[in-house]
Each structure stands twice: as C-alpha cells, then as structure tokens.
PDB file of C-alpha atoms and ligand atoms in Angstrom:
ATOM      1  CA  MET A1187      19.877  -7.260  19.789  1.00 49.00           C
ATOM      2  CA  SER A1188      18.265  -4.093  18.516  1.00 60.00           C
ATOM      3  CA  GLU A1189      19.327  -2.924  15.096  1.00 76.00           C
ATOM      4  CA  GLN A1190      20.446   0.591  14.364  1.00 90.00           C
ATOM      5  CA  LYS A1191      17.675   2.421  12.585  1.00 92.00           C
ATOM      6  CA  ASN A1192      19.552   4.810  10.350  1.00 96.00           C
ATOM      7  CA  TYR A1193      16.878   5.165   7.688  1.00 96.00           C
ATOM      8  CA  SER A1194      13.484   6.825   7.551  1.00 97.00           C
ATOM      9  CA  VAL A1195      10.627   5.487   5.459  1.00 96.00           C
ATOM     10  CA  LEU A1196       8.506   8.396   4.244  1.00 97.00           C
ATOM     11  CA  ALA A1197       5.014   8.187   2.803  1.00 96.00           C
ATOM     12  CA  PHE A1198       2.828  11.010   1.584  1.00 96.00           C
ATOM     13  CA  TYR A1199       0.412  11.975  -1.154  1.00 95.00           C
ATOM     14  CA  ALA A1200      -1.274  15.143  -2.322  1.00 94.00           C
ATOM     15  CA  PHE A1201      -4.192  15.648  -4.666  1.00 91.00           C
ATOM     16  CA  GLU A1202      -3.142  19.120  -5.769  1.00 93.00           C
ATOM     17  CA  PRO A1203      -2.831  20.142  -9.411  1.00 94.00           C
ATOM     18  CA  VAL A1204       0.698  19.854 -10.801  1.00 96.00           C
ATOM     19  CA  ALA A1205       1.069  22.138 -13.822  1.00 96.00           C
ATOM     20  CA  ASP A1206       3.943  20.236 -15.431  1.00 97.00           C
ATOM     21  CA  PRO A1207       4.175  16.724 -13.980  1.00 97.00           C
ATOM     22  CA  HIS A1208       7.012  15.695 -16.322  1.00 98.00           C
ATOM     23  CA  ALA A1209       9.153  18.595 -15.119  1.00 98.00           C
ATOM     24  CA  GLU A1210       8.281  17.623 -11.538  1.00 98.00           C
ATOM     25  CA  VAL A1211       9.501  14.080 -12.192  1.00 98.00           C
ATOM     26  CA  VAL A1212      12.833  15.469 -13.391  1.00 98.00           C
ATOM     27  CA  ALA A1213      13.121  17.829 -10.414  1.00 98.00           C
ATOM     28  CA  GLN A1214      12.322  15.159  -7.803  1.00 98.00           C
ATOM     29  CA  LYS A1215      14.721  12.717  -9.368  1.00 98.00           C
ATOM     30  CA  ALA A1216      17.549  15.234  -9.623  1.00 98.00           C
ATOM     31  CA  PHE A1217      17.134  16.285  -6.011  1.00 98.00           C
ATOM     32  CA  LEU A1218      16.866  12.762  -4.622  1.00 98.00           C
ATOM     33  CA  GLN A1219      19.863  11.544  -6.626  1.00 98.00           C
ATOM     34  CA  GLU A1220      22.031  13.846  -4.545  1.00 98.00           C
ATOM     35  CA  LEU A1221      20.774  12.179  -1.360  1.00 98.00           C
ATOM     36  CA  ASP A1222      21.028   8.671   0.051  1.00 97.00           C
ATOM     37  CA  ALA A1223      17.559   7.725  -1.163  1.00 97.00           C
ATOM     38  CA  THR A1224      15.459   4.954  -2.666  1.00 97.00           C
ATOM     39  CA  ALA A1225      11.870   5.619  -3.673  1.00 97.00           C
ATOM     40  CA  ARG A1226       8.735   4.795  -5.547  1.00 96.00           C
ATOM     41  CA  ILE A1227       7.166   8.086  -6.549  1.00 97.00           C
ATOM     42  CA  TYR A1228       4.355   8.690  -9.009  1.00 96.00           C
ATOM     43  CA  ILE A1229       3.384  12.120 -10.252  1.00 97.00           C
ATOM     44  CA  SER A1230       0.437  13.113 -12.411  1.00 95.00           C
ATOM     45  CA  GLU A1231      -1.525  16.236 -13.270  1.00 93.00           C
ATOM     46  CA  GLN A1232      -3.625  15.392 -10.196  1.00 90.00           C
ATOM     47  CA  GLY A1233      -0.802  15.323  -7.669  1.00 94.00           C
ATOM     48  CA  ILE A1234       1.765  13.021  -6.147  1.00 96.00           C
ATOM     49  CA  ASN A1235       1.908   9.614  -4.473  1.00 96.00           C
ATOM     50  CA  ALA A1236       5.283   9.146  -2.837  1.00 97.00           C
ATOM     51  CA  GLN A1237       7.008   6.501  -0.780  1.00 96.00           C
ATOM     52  CA  MET A1238      10.728   6.566  -0.122  1.00 97.00           C
ATOM     53  CA  SER A1239      13.452   5.747   2.292  1.00 97.00           C
ATOM     54  CA  LEU A1240      16.133   8.275   3.142  1.00 98.00           C
ATOM     55  CA  ALA A1241      19.208   8.195   5.353  1.00 97.00           C
ATOM     56  CA  ASN A1242      18.088   9.927   8.536  1.00 97.00           C
ATOM     57  CA  ASN A1243      20.583  12.743   7.890  1.00 97.00           C
ATOM     58  CA  ASP A1244      18.876  13.590   4.595  1.00 97.00           C
ATOM     59  CA  VAL A1245      15.274  13.751   5.775  1.00 97.00           C
ATOM     60  CA  GLU A1246      15.258  17.380   6.798  1.00 97.00           C
ATOM     61  CA  ARG A1247      16.898  18.489   3.568  1.00 97.00           C
ATOM     62  CA  TYR A1248      14.286  16.742   1.468  1.00 98.00           C
ATOM     63  CA  VAL A1249      11.291  17.843   3.531  1.00 97.00           C
ATOM     64  CA  THR A1250      12.451  21.484   3.516  1.00 97.00           C
ATOM     65  CA  TRP A1251      12.875  21.341  -0.262  1.00 98.00           C
ATOM     66  CA  LEU A1252       9.482  19.673  -0.736  1.00 98.00           C
ATOM     67  CA  ARG A1253       7.703  22.284   1.393  1.00 97.00           C
ATOM     68  CA  GLU A1254       8.920  25.003  -0.961  1.00 97.00           C
ATOM     69  CA  ARG A1255       7.098  23.360  -3.860  1.00 96.00           C
ATOM     70  CA  GLU A1256       3.633  24.835  -4.091  1.00 95.00           C
ATOM     71  CA  PRO A1257       1.473  21.709  -4.642  1.00 95.00           C
ATOM     72  CA  PHE A1258       3.147  19.773  -1.829  1.00 96.00           C
ATOM     73  CA  LYS A1259       3.661  22.420   0.819  1.00 95.00           C
ATOM     74  CA  ASN A1260       0.913  20.988   3.037  1.00 94.00           C
ATOM     75  CA  ALA A1261       1.426  17.291   2.345  1.00 94.00           C
ATOM     76  CA  ASP A1262       1.104  15.207   5.468  1.00 93.00           C
ATOM     77  CA  ILE A1263       4.304  13.173   5.663  1.00 95.00           C
ATOM     78  CA  LYS A1264       4.337   9.946   7.631  1.00 94.00           C
ATOM     79  CA  ILE A1265       7.759   8.794   8.826  1.00 94.00           C
ATOM     80  CA  GLN A1266       8.861   5.442  10.255  1.00 93.00           C
ATOM     81  CA  LEU A1267      12.397   4.371  11.155  1.00 94.00           C
ATOM     82  CA  HIS A1268      14.023   1.330   9.581  1.00 94.00           C
ATOM     83  CA  HIS A1269      17.437  -0.340   9.604  1.00 93.00           C
ATOM     84  CA  GLU A1270      17.955  -0.311   5.821  1.00 93.00           C
ATOM     85  CA  HIS A1271      16.534   1.116   2.610  1.00 95.00           C
ATOM     86  CA  ALA A1272      12.992  -0.057   1.928  1.00 94.00           C
ATOM     87  CA  PHE A1273      12.888   0.160  -1.890  1.00 94.00           C
ATOM     88  CA  PRO A1274      15.027  -1.592  -4.470  1.00 91.00           C
ATOM     89  CA  ARG A1275      15.959   1.615  -6.293  1.00 93.00           C
ATOM     90  CA  LEU A1276      15.103   5.243  -6.931  1.00 96.00           C
ATOM     91  CA  THR A1277      11.992   5.267  -9.101  1.00 96.00           C
ATOM     92  CA  VAL A1278      10.264   8.532 -10.001  1.00 97.00           C
ATOM     93  CA  LYS A1279       7.701   8.290 -12.770  1.00 97.00           C
ATOM     94  CA  TYR A1280       4.849  10.027 -14.484  1.00 97.00           C
ATOM     95  CA  ARG A1281       1.559   8.209 -14.198  1.00 94.00           C
ATOM     96  CA  LYS A1282      -1.727   9.225 -15.731  1.00 90.00           C
ATOM     97  CA  GLN A1283      -3.659   8.214 -12.618  1.00 86.00           C
ATOM     98  CA  LEU A1284      -2.327   8.151  -9.075  1.00 87.00           C
ATOM     99  CA  VAL A1285      -4.767   5.410  -8.132  1.00 85.00           C
ATOM    100  CA  ALA A1286      -5.576   3.068 -10.999  1.00 79.00           C
ATOM    101  CA  VAL A1287      -9.273   3.302 -11.751  1.00 77.00           C
ATOM    102  CA  ASP A1288     -11.148   2.598 -14.930  1.00 72.00           C
ATOM    103  CA  CYS A1289     -13.899   5.177 -14.689  1.00 73.00           C
ATOM    104  CA  ASP A1290     -14.271   8.926 -14.256  1.00 74.00           C
ATOM    105  CA  ILE A1291     -14.260   9.976 -10.653  1.00 75.00           C
ATOM    106  CA  ASP A1292     -15.248  13.347  -9.326  1.00 77.00           C
ATOM    107  CA  LEU A1293     -12.609  14.046  -6.688  1.00 77.00           C
ATOM    108  CA  SER A1294     -14.414  17.159  -5.474  1.00 80.00           C
ATOM    109  CA  GLN A1295     -16.814  14.830  -3.655  1.00 83.00           C
ATOM    110  CA  ARG A1296     -14.851  12.962  -1.056  1.00 84.00           C
ATOM    111  CA  GLY A1297     -15.326  11.463   2.377  1.00 87.00           C
ATOM    112  CA  GLN A1298     -14.747  13.239   5.634  1.00 93.00           C
ATOM    113  CA  HIS A1299     -11.299  12.919   7.220  1.00 95.00           C
ATOM    114  CA  VAL A1300     -11.284  12.012  10.888  1.00 96.00           C
ATOM    115  CA  SER A1301      -8.216  11.955  13.131  1.00 97.00           C
ATOM    116  CA  PRO A1302      -6.908   8.590  14.346  1.00 97.00           C
ATOM    117  CA  THR A1303      -8.101   9.421  17.876  1.00 98.00           C
ATOM    118  CA  GLN A1304     -11.549  10.265  16.586  1.00 97.00           C
ATOM    119  CA  TRP A1305     -11.578   7.043  14.558  1.00 97.00           C
ATOM    120  CA  LYS A1306     -10.750   5.008  17.667  1.00 97.00           C
ATOM    121  CA  LYS A1307     -13.538   6.792  19.545  1.00 97.00           C
ATOM    122  CA  MET A1308     -16.010   5.906  16.807  1.00 96.00           C
ATOM    123  CA  LEU A1309     -14.947   2.254  17.037  1.00 97.00           C
ATOM    124  CA  ASP A1310     -15.193   2.339  20.852  1.00 97.00           C
ATOM    125  CA  GLU A1311     -18.721   3.659  20.589  1.00 95.00           C
ATOM    126  CA  LYS A1312     -19.819   0.996  18.082  1.00 88.00           C
ATOM    127  CA  THR A1313     -21.719   3.523  15.996  1.00 86.00           C
ATOM    128  CA  GLY A1314     -23.087   0.843  13.691  1.00 87.00           C
ATOM    129  CA  ALA A1315     -21.216   2.273  10.736  1.00 93.00           C
ATOM    130  CA  LEU A1316     -20.053  -0.140   8.064  1.00 95.00           C
ATOM    131  CA  LEU A1317     -16.318  -0.645   8.532  1.00 97.00           C
ATOM    132  CA  LEU A1318     -14.834  -1.173   5.080  1.00 96.00           C
ATOM    133  CA  ASP A1319     -11.299  -2.233   4.189  1.00 96.00           C
ATOM    134  CA  VAL A1320     -10.490  -0.969   0.694  1.00 94.00           C
ATOM    135  CA  ARG A1321      -7.081  -2.609   0.330  1.00 93.00           C
ATOM    136  CA  ASN A1322      -6.337  -5.637  -1.852  1.00 90.00           C
ATOM    137  CA  ASP A1323      -7.333  -8.964  -0.366  1.00 88.00           C
ATOM    138  CA  TYR A1324      -3.756 -10.221   0.068  1.00 89.00           C
ATOM    139  CA  GLU A1325      -3.021  -7.135   2.184  1.00 92.00           C
ATOM    140  CA  CYS A1326      -5.902  -7.844   4.583  1.00 94.00           C
ATOM    141  CA  LYS A1327      -4.727 -11.372   5.233  1.00 92.00           C
ATOM    142  CA  VAL A1328      -1.979 -10.367   7.629  1.00 94.00           C
ATOM    143  CA  GLY A1329      -4.031  -7.831   9.549  1.00 96.00           C
ATOM    144  CA  HIS A1330      -7.115  -5.597   9.573  1.00 97.00           C
ATOM    145  CA  PHE A1331      -9.560  -3.839  11.875  1.00 97.00           C
ATOM    146  CA  ALA A1332     -11.760  -6.222  13.855  1.00 96.00           C
ATOM    147  CA  ASN A1333     -15.192  -6.766  12.280  1.00 95.00           C
ATOM    148  CA  ALA A1334     -14.272  -5.006   9.043  1.00 97.00           C
ATOM    149  CA  GLU A1335     -15.742  -5.935   5.675  1.00 95.00           C
ATOM    150  CA  LEU A1336     -12.864  -7.394   3.668  1.00 94.00           C
ATOM    151  CA  PRO A1337     -13.833  -7.223   0.011  1.00 92.00           C
ATOM    152  CA  PRO A1338     -12.308 -10.081  -2.004  1.00 89.00           C
ATOM    153  CA  CYS A1339     -10.876  -7.672  -4.553  1.00 86.00           C
ATOM    154  CA  ASN A1340      -7.520  -7.189  -6.202  1.00 81.00           C
ATOM    155  CA  GLU A1341      -8.281  -4.457  -8.633  1.00 79.00           C
ATOM    156  CA  PHE A1342     -10.560  -1.528  -9.052  1.00 75.00           C
ATOM    157  CA  ARG A1343     -12.896  -3.229 -11.502  1.00 78.00           C
ATOM    158  CA  GLU A1344     -13.640  -5.942  -8.947  1.00 85.00           C
ATOM    159  CA  PHE A1345     -14.275  -3.316  -6.340  1.00 85.00           C
ATOM    160  CA  THR A1346     -16.894  -1.531  -8.421  1.00 84.00           C
ATOM    161  CA  ARG A1347     -18.639  -4.880  -8.928  1.00 87.00           C
ATOM    162  CA  TYR A1348     -18.420  -5.602  -5.212  1.00 90.00           C
ATOM    163  CA  LEU A1349     -20.052  -2.241  -4.485  1.00 89.00           C
ATOM    164  CA  GLN A1350     -23.168  -3.288  -6.388  1.00 89.00           C
ATOM    165  CA  GLY A1351     -23.576  -6.262  -4.042  1.00 91.00           C
ATOM    166  CA  LEU A1352     -22.906  -4.084  -1.025  1.00 92.00           C
ATOM    167  CA  LYS A1353     -25.767  -1.816  -2.037  1.00 92.00           C
ATOM    168  CA  GLU A1354     -28.099  -4.776  -1.926  1.00 92.00           C
ATOM    169  CA  ARG A1355     -27.041  -5.652   1.596  1.00 93.00           C
ATOM    170  CA  TYR A1356     -26.943  -2.136   3.020  1.00 93.00           C
ATOM    171  CA  ASP A1357     -29.141   0.843   2.313  1.00 93.00           C
ATOM    172  CA  PRO A1358     -26.647   3.466   1.093  1.00 92.00           C
ATOM    173  CA  LYS A1359     -28.715   6.332   2.459  1.00 92.00           C
ATOM    174  CA  GLN A1360     -28.986   4.813   5.943  1.00 92.00           C
ATOM    175  CA  THR A1361     -25.489   3.360   6.232  1.00 93.00           C
ATOM    176  CA  PRO A1362     -22.565   5.513   7.291  1.00 95.00           C
ATOM    177  CA  VAL A1363     -19.278   4.051   6.043  1.00 96.00           C
ATOM    178  CA  MET A1364     -15.922   4.057   7.819  1.00 97.00           C
ATOM    179  CA  MET A1365     -13.370   3.324   5.149  1.00 96.00           C
ATOM    180  CA  TYR A1366      -9.645   2.723   5.585  1.00 97.00           C
ATOM    181  CA  CYS A1367      -6.515   1.921   3.620  1.00 96.00           C
ATOM    182  CA  THR A1368      -2.769   1.886   4.275  1.00 95.00           C
ATOM    183  CA  GLY A1369      -1.796   5.533   3.842  1.00 94.00           C
ATOM    184  CA  GLY A1370      -5.092   7.191   2.938  1.00 93.00           C
ATOM    185  CA  ILE A1371      -4.764   7.742  -0.826  1.00 92.00           C
ATOM    186  CA  ARG A1372      -7.051   4.917  -1.924  1.00 91.00           C
ATOM    187  CA  CYS A1373      -9.800   6.192   0.358  1.00 93.00           C
ATOM    188  CA  GLU A1374      -9.687   9.551  -1.418  1.00 91.00           C
ATOM    189  CA  VAL A1375     -10.657   7.856  -4.653  1.00 89.00           C
ATOM    190  CA  PHE A1376     -12.904   5.091  -3.297  1.00 90.00           C
ATOM    191  CA  SER A1377     -14.882   7.451  -1.087  1.00 91.00           C
ATOM    192  CA  SER A1378     -15.833   9.590  -4.055  1.00 89.00           C
ATOM    193  CA  LEU A1379     -16.836   6.450  -5.942  1.00 88.00           C
ATOM    194  CA  MET A1380     -19.024   5.337  -3.031  1.00 90.00           C
ATOM    195  CA  MET A1381     -20.603   8.756  -2.821  1.00 90.00           C
ATOM    196  CA  GLN A1382     -21.378   8.579  -6.522  1.00 88.00           C
ATOM    197  CA  GLN A1383     -23.068   5.258  -5.730  1.00 88.00           C
ATOM    198  CA  GLY A1384     -25.290   6.907  -3.159  1.00 90.00           C
ATOM    199  CA  PHE A1385     -23.492   6.246   0.126  1.00 91.00           C
ATOM    200  CA  GLU A1386     -23.981   9.651   1.685  1.00 88.00           C
ATOM    201  CA  THR A1387     -21.869   9.536   4.820  1.00 90.00           C
ATOM    202  CA  ASP A1388     -18.322   8.425   4.474  1.00 93.00           C
ATOM    203  CA  TYR A1389     -15.446   8.705   6.956  1.00 96.00           C
ATOM    204  CA  GLN A1390     -11.798   7.922   6.424  1.00 96.00           C
ATOM    205  CA  ILE A1391      -8.756   7.980   8.725  1.00 96.00           C
ATOM    206  CA  HIS A1392      -6.611  11.007   8.104  1.00 94.00           C
ATOM    207  CA  GLY A1393      -3.241   9.517   7.130  1.00 94.00           C
ATOM    208  CA  GLY A1394      -4.578   5.974   6.880  1.00 96.00           C
ATOM    209  CA  VAL A1395      -3.689   3.025   9.083  1.00 97.00           C
ATOM    210  CA  ILE A1396      -0.023   4.100   9.167  1.00 95.00           C
ATOM    211  CA  LYS A1397      -1.037   7.261  11.025  1.00 95.00           C
ATOM    212  CA  TYR A1398      -3.438   5.338  13.223  1.00 96.00           C
ATOM    213  CA  ALA A1399      -0.661   2.936  14.259  1.00 95.00           C
ATOM    214  CA  GLU A1400       1.595   5.874  15.026  1.00 93.00           C
ATOM    215  CA  GLU A1401      -0.901   7.887  17.058  1.00 94.00           C
ATOM    216  CA  VAL A1402      -3.230   5.309  18.577  1.00 95.00           C
ATOM    217  CA  GLY A1403      -1.421   1.973  18.282  1.00 94.00           C
ATOM    218  CA  ALA A1404      -3.103  -1.375  17.829  1.00 95.00           C
ATOM    219  CA  ASP A1405      -6.520  -0.775  19.441  1.00 95.00           C
ATOM    220  CA  HIS A1406      -9.253  -2.540  17.456  1.00 96.00           C
ATOM    221  CA  TRP A1407      -6.626  -3.891  15.056  1.00 96.00           C
ATOM    222  CA  GLN A1408      -5.827  -7.569  14.588  1.00 95.00           C
ATOM    223  CA  GLY A1409      -2.468  -8.746  13.299  1.00 94.00           C
ATOM    224  CA  LYS A1410       0.094  -6.623  11.459  1.00 94.00           C
ATOM    225  CA  LEU A1411       0.019  -4.006   8.721  1.00 94.00           C
ATOM    226  CA  PHE A1412       0.940  -4.798   5.120  1.00 93.00           C
ATOM    227  CA  VAL A1413       3.088  -2.154   3.407  1.00 92.00           C
ATOM    228  CA  PHE A1414       4.209  -1.804  -0.220  1.00 88.00           C
ATOM    229  CA  ASP A1415       7.942  -1.881   0.307  1.00 89.00           C
ATOM    230  CA  ASP A1416      10.648  -4.347   1.235  1.00 87.00           C
ATOM    231  CA  ARG A1417       9.396  -4.558   4.800  1.00 88.00           C
ATOM    232  CA  LEU A1418       6.081  -6.099   3.573  1.00 88.00           C
ATOM    233  CA  THR A1419       4.636  -6.059   7.099  1.00 89.00           C
ATOM    234  CA  VAL A1420       5.129  -3.662   9.994  1.00 91.00           C
ATOM    235  CA  PRO A1421       3.850  -3.819  13.576  1.00 90.00           C
ATOM    236  CA  MET A1422       1.110  -1.439  14.673  1.00 91.00           C
ATOM    237  CA  GLY A1423       3.250   1.192  16.388  1.00 84.00           C
ATOM    238  CA  ASP A1424       5.174  -0.234  19.333  1.00 83.00           C
ATOM    239  CA  HIS A1425       2.622  -2.920  19.935  1.00 76.00           C
ATOM    240  CA  ASP A1426       3.070  -6.612  19.485  1.00 80.00           C
ATOM    241  CA  THR A1427      -0.182  -8.069  18.254  1.00 83.00           C
ATOM    242  CA  PRO A1428      -1.140 -11.734  17.936  1.00 84.00           C
ATOM    243  CA  SER A1429      -0.865 -13.085  14.411  1.00 85.00           C
ATOM    244  CA  VAL A1430      -4.004 -13.466  12.280  1.00 91.00           C
ATOM    245  CA  GLY A1431      -2.186 -14.539   9.131  1.00 93.00           C
ATOM    246  CA  ILE A1432      -2.238 -18.215   8.175  1.00 94.00           C
ATOM    247  CA  CYS A1433      -0.099 -20.280   5.806  1.00 95.00           C
ATOM    248  CA  HIS A1434      -1.724 -20.476   2.373  1.00 95.00           C
ATOM    249  CA  HIS A1435      -0.875 -24.198   2.178  1.00 96.00           C
ATOM    250  CA  CYS A1436      -1.317 -25.696   5.648  1.00 97.00           C
ATOM    251  CA  GLY A1437      -3.255 -23.107   7.637  1.00 95.00           C
ATOM    252  CA  LYS A1438      -0.693 -22.726  10.419  1.00 95.00           C
ATOM    253  CA  PRO A1439      -0.076 -19.193  11.751  1.00 92.00           C
ATOM    254  CA  SER A1440       2.271 -17.275   9.470  1.00 91.00           C
ATOM    255  CA  GLU A1441       3.125 -13.624   8.895  1.00 89.00           C
ATOM    256  CA  SER A1442       5.697 -14.071   6.150  1.00 88.00           C
ATOM    257  CA  TYR A1443       4.809 -13.119   2.596  1.00 89.00           C
ATOM    258  CA  TYR A1444       6.475 -14.704  -0.401  1.00 88.00           C
ATOM    259  CA  ASN A1445       6.161 -14.164  -4.103  1.00 88.00           C
ATOM    260  CA  CYS A1446       5.423 -17.382  -5.942  1.00 91.00           C
ATOM    261  CA  ALA A1447       8.661 -18.835  -7.347  1.00 90.00           C
ATOM    262  CA  ASN A1448       6.989 -19.155 -10.730  1.00 91.00           C
ATOM    263  CA  MET A1449       8.082 -15.806 -12.114  1.00 88.00           C
ATOM    264  CA  ASP A1450       5.141 -15.629 -14.480  1.00 90.00           C
ATOM    265  CA  CYS A1451       2.746 -15.996 -11.523  1.00 90.00           C
ATOM    266  CA  ASN A1452       4.505 -14.041  -8.805  1.00 88.00           C
ATOM    267  CA  ALA A1453       1.384 -14.135  -6.573  1.00 88.00           C
ATOM    268  CA  LEU A1454       2.016 -12.829  -3.079  1.00 88.00           C
ATOM    269  CA  PHE A1455       0.971 -15.260  -0.388  1.00 91.00           C
ATOM    270  CA  LEU A1456       1.547 -16.054   3.280  1.00 93.00           C
ATOM    271  CA  CYS A1457       3.574 -19.208   3.868  1.00 92.00           C
ATOM    272  CA  CYS A1458       5.248 -21.065   6.748  1.00 91.00           C
ATOM    273  CA  PRO A1459       8.931 -22.109   6.404  1.00 89.00           C
ATOM    274  CA  GLU A1460       8.092 -25.823   6.075  1.00 93.00           C
ATOM    275  CA  CYS A1461       5.590 -25.351   3.253  1.00 94.00           C
ATOM    276  CA  LEU A1462       7.937 -22.970   1.502  1.00 92.00           C
ATOM    277  CA  THR A1463      10.371 -25.858   1.168  1.00 91.00           C
ATOM    278  CA  THR A1464       7.895 -28.623   0.391  1.00 93.00           C
ATOM    279  CA  HIS A1465       6.118 -26.542  -2.269  1.00 94.00           C
ATOM    280  CA  SER A1466       9.389 -25.162  -3.723  1.00 91.00           C
ATOM    281  CA  GLY A1467       8.223 -21.612  -3.052  1.00 92.00           C
ATOM    282  CA  CYS A1468       5.157 -21.974  -5.256  1.00 94.00           C
ATOM    283  CA  CYS A1469       1.587 -20.890  -4.553  1.00 94.00           C
ATOM    284  CA  GLN A1470       0.047 -23.961  -6.223  1.00 95.00           C
ATOM    285  CA  ASP A1471       1.100 -27.257  -7.772  1.00 94.00           C
ATOM    286  CA  SER A1472       0.694 -26.088 -11.350  1.00 95.00           C
ATOM    287  CA  CYS A1473       3.224 -23.305 -10.680  1.00 95.00           C
ATOM    288  CA  ARG A1474       5.884 -25.882  -9.772  1.00 94.00           C
ATOM    289  CA  GLN A1475       5.780 -27.171 -13.360  1.00 92.00           C
ATOM    290  CA  ALA A1476       6.391 -23.717 -14.830  1.00 92.00           C
ATOM    291  CA  SER A1477       9.442 -23.003 -16.962  1.00 90.00           C
ATOM    292  CA  ARG A1478      10.649 -19.845 -15.262  1.00 89.00           C
ATOM    293  CA  LEU A1479      11.177 -20.802 -11.631  1.00 89.00           C
ATOM    294  CA  ARG A1480      13.502 -18.855  -9.416  1.00 85.00           C
ATOM    295  CA  PRO A1481      15.427 -20.718  -6.735  1.00 82.00           C
ATOM    296  CA  VAL A1482      13.876 -20.470  -3.289  1.00 79.00           C
ATOM    297  CA  SER A1483      15.925 -18.910  -0.577  1.00 68.00           C
ATOM    298  CA  GLN A1484      14.634 -18.642   2.960  1.00 61.00           C
ATOM    299  CA  GLN A1485      16.915 -15.712   3.451  1.00 52.00           C
ATOM    300  CA  ASN A1486      15.720 -13.276   0.836  1.00 53.00           C
ATOM    301  CA  ALA A1487      12.287 -14.664   0.156  1.00 54.00           C
ATOM    302  CA  HIS A1488      10.714 -12.007   2.348  1.00 58.00           C
ATOM    303  CA  LYS A1489      11.645  -9.281  -0.056  1.00 65.00           C
ATOM    304  CA  PRO A1490       9.167  -8.670  -2.843  1.00 66.00           C
ATOM    305  CA  PHE A1491      10.079 -10.061  -6.228  1.00 64.00           C
ATOM    306  CA  ARG A1492       8.940  -8.859  -9.578  1.00 60.00           C
ATOM    307  CA  LYS A1493       7.503 -10.693 -12.502  1.00 58.00           C
ATOM    308  CA  TRP A1494       9.822 -12.215 -15.052  1.00 56.00           C
ATOM    309  CA  TYR A1495       9.664  -9.389 -17.561  1.00 53.00           C
ATOM    310  CA  HIS A1496      11.017  -6.913 -14.992  1.00 52.00           C
ATOM    311  CA  TYR A1497      14.107  -9.069 -14.585  1.00 50.00           C
ATOM    312  CA  ALA A1498      14.410  -9.473 -18.287  1.00 49.00           C
ATOM    313  CA  LYS A1499      14.338  -5.724 -18.688  1.00 49.00           C
ATOM    314  CA  ASP A1500      16.550  -4.857 -15.726  1.00 45.00           C
ATOM    315  CA  LYS A1501      19.229  -7.453 -16.093  1.00 42.00           C
ATOM    316  CA  SER A1502      19.253  -7.949 -19.858  1.00 37.00           C
ATOM    317  CA  TRP A1503      18.445 -11.611 -19.492  1.00 36.00           C
ATOM    318  CA  GLY A1504      17.371 -11.691 -23.079  1.00 34.00           C
ATOM    319  CA  LYS A1505      14.361 -10.397 -24.866  1.00 35.00           C
ATOM    320  CA  THR A1506      10.959 -11.083 -23.403  1.00 36.00           C
ATOM    321  CA  LYS A1507       7.645  -9.671 -24.362  1.00 34.00           C
ATOM    322  CA  GLU A1508       6.558  -6.725 -22.232  1.00 36.00           C
ATOM    323  CA  LYS A1509       3.024  -7.177 -21.033  1.00 32.00           C
TER     324      LYS A1509
HETATM  325 ZN1   ZN B2334       2.392 -24.158   5.954  1.00 90.94          ZN
HETATM  326 ZN1   ZN B2335       1.929 -19.314  -8.393  1.00 90.94          ZN
END
C-alpha cells in the first residue's frame, strides 16, 4: 500500500551575509507559524541553514516569500515528498556558526561546485581523485559512495586531526579531492579548510548527495542516505539499493538506527530487531546499568531521541543540569 505523501521536506542553505540575524529569526518564525510547518533552521551573520517540512499546499507560499528576502533569493532548495512531518517541532534559532568549527575559516576560498551529472561522469572516468566523505562516521555506516575515504570522525576537531594524517598519505598538491556531504553545506566549510591545508583542487557536488540522488539516482552509491530528521534514512531517488549497514551488536544486515536507551548516552547506532530486544535498546552493556533508561519500543524507536536534559527541559521532568 503506498502512503499519501502530503508533506514536502525542504533543505537549503546560503552563505550570504544577513545584516540582522536575530530579526531574521523572528521573521522566519512568524511566517512559518502561520503555515503547517515543522523545521530546524539556524541563522547567523554568515547566512542560513534550513531544513523543514511543510504541507504540500504551503510550499509555494513559503518559497515565494523566501525569494523576496535578499540573502536567500538564489538559495537552491531541495524538496522531497514524505507522508508526515519530518521534525518534532518548529525550531528557528540564531547560531554563531552555521557549521560548528573551532578555528577561523576563510570562506572566500572554497571548492569548485560540480553538477550531479558531472560528478557521476568523474566517477565513471575514475580520475584518480581522492573521494572523501565529510559526514560523521555514524552517517556513513548506512551508505556512502563506493571506494570513498570514510574518516572516523564525529566532530570538527577530529576532522582537522584526521587531515594531518591524510596529508602524510597523499601529496596535497598532486591530489585532487572530490568531497561530499548530505546537502552540501559541510563541504563549503571543509573545502576551505582543506585548501588552507594545501589541497589545491577540490570538487564538491552542487546540492550534496540529496541532489545527486534526485538527479542521478544511486549510481556509484552503496546503501541508503542518512538524513538529519525523523526519516533518518532515505533511498537514493527511486532506486532500491542493497543494504550495507550492519547491526552494531551481531553484524547482521540492518538499516534501522536507534538512539541508545541510556538517555545520558543517546548514541545513534544501527541495530537489528532481535538485538534491540536482547540489549534493551542499549549500545553497550554498561549503558544497560544506567539510571536514566527509556523504555524500548520497536514502534517509535526509529525516530531520533534526544539526550535526557532535552526532555527535562521540554517536559518539566524536574531540574537537571544543562550541559
Ligand atoms: Zn543484531
Ligand atoms: Zn549507550
């Protein structure tokens, strides 16, 4: 039975100066509150990073309104259909940095955008470029480009350290890099970092893997695509691809992500239904002994959970220290 897809999941970003980001937060929120919308939107002086789901009927209204706002008039908006909202609520916030980094980055020096078709052609031709996945390691586990470097990193600091090792294995001057991430925004920042480190030629997919899936499909891709909303994974366009994900506990094929039931851990991991039960939804034995365990439900376990202090804050479950 095919479900009715009455919602659109939108993703876009823009690195364009926003004169008054706080006023922009208020404006976006006020406009979206009038629509059937959920979102996770961050705005800074540097621009916007936006993901949202809208009732299909409201998409045109929002896009028309957005296009009239100077910094965002050319933003490339990616749209996918879904059967329900993809975010828990409407969140629009100011953030100092759109992509969390801990060093100064010169965004005027960035990699070259190539279209998804061009990207596929480069992979077909086996140019010898270094194919680099700049997403977090748990995102790569469910799917990635074939033969890509998958850095074992979960935060920017680890990535900068990883880059030092990469420079020892590859001559930055002689090695063209093909870098990709989910929607493209991380590549904007990471490519400038790599250029600062001496990697001279850097390509990135215009619109990220989401755009690639939409325009090219699953060619050269293995598995599914991880996304940062309630869907957690999406297929590559209309294509059904064999699973590459494996259960964190037993190693059997699995494409279902769960947050560890220990609310102070909350690690996201792939798990099969059997192990979910036998390990009480936990990522490791020590987590099963923890004091703040949420009950495991097969039904809603696929939706991302938050750490304990988010619940404490949201649902007034008593006072907990904010980290
Ligand atoms: Zn298992
Ligand atoms: Zn855990």
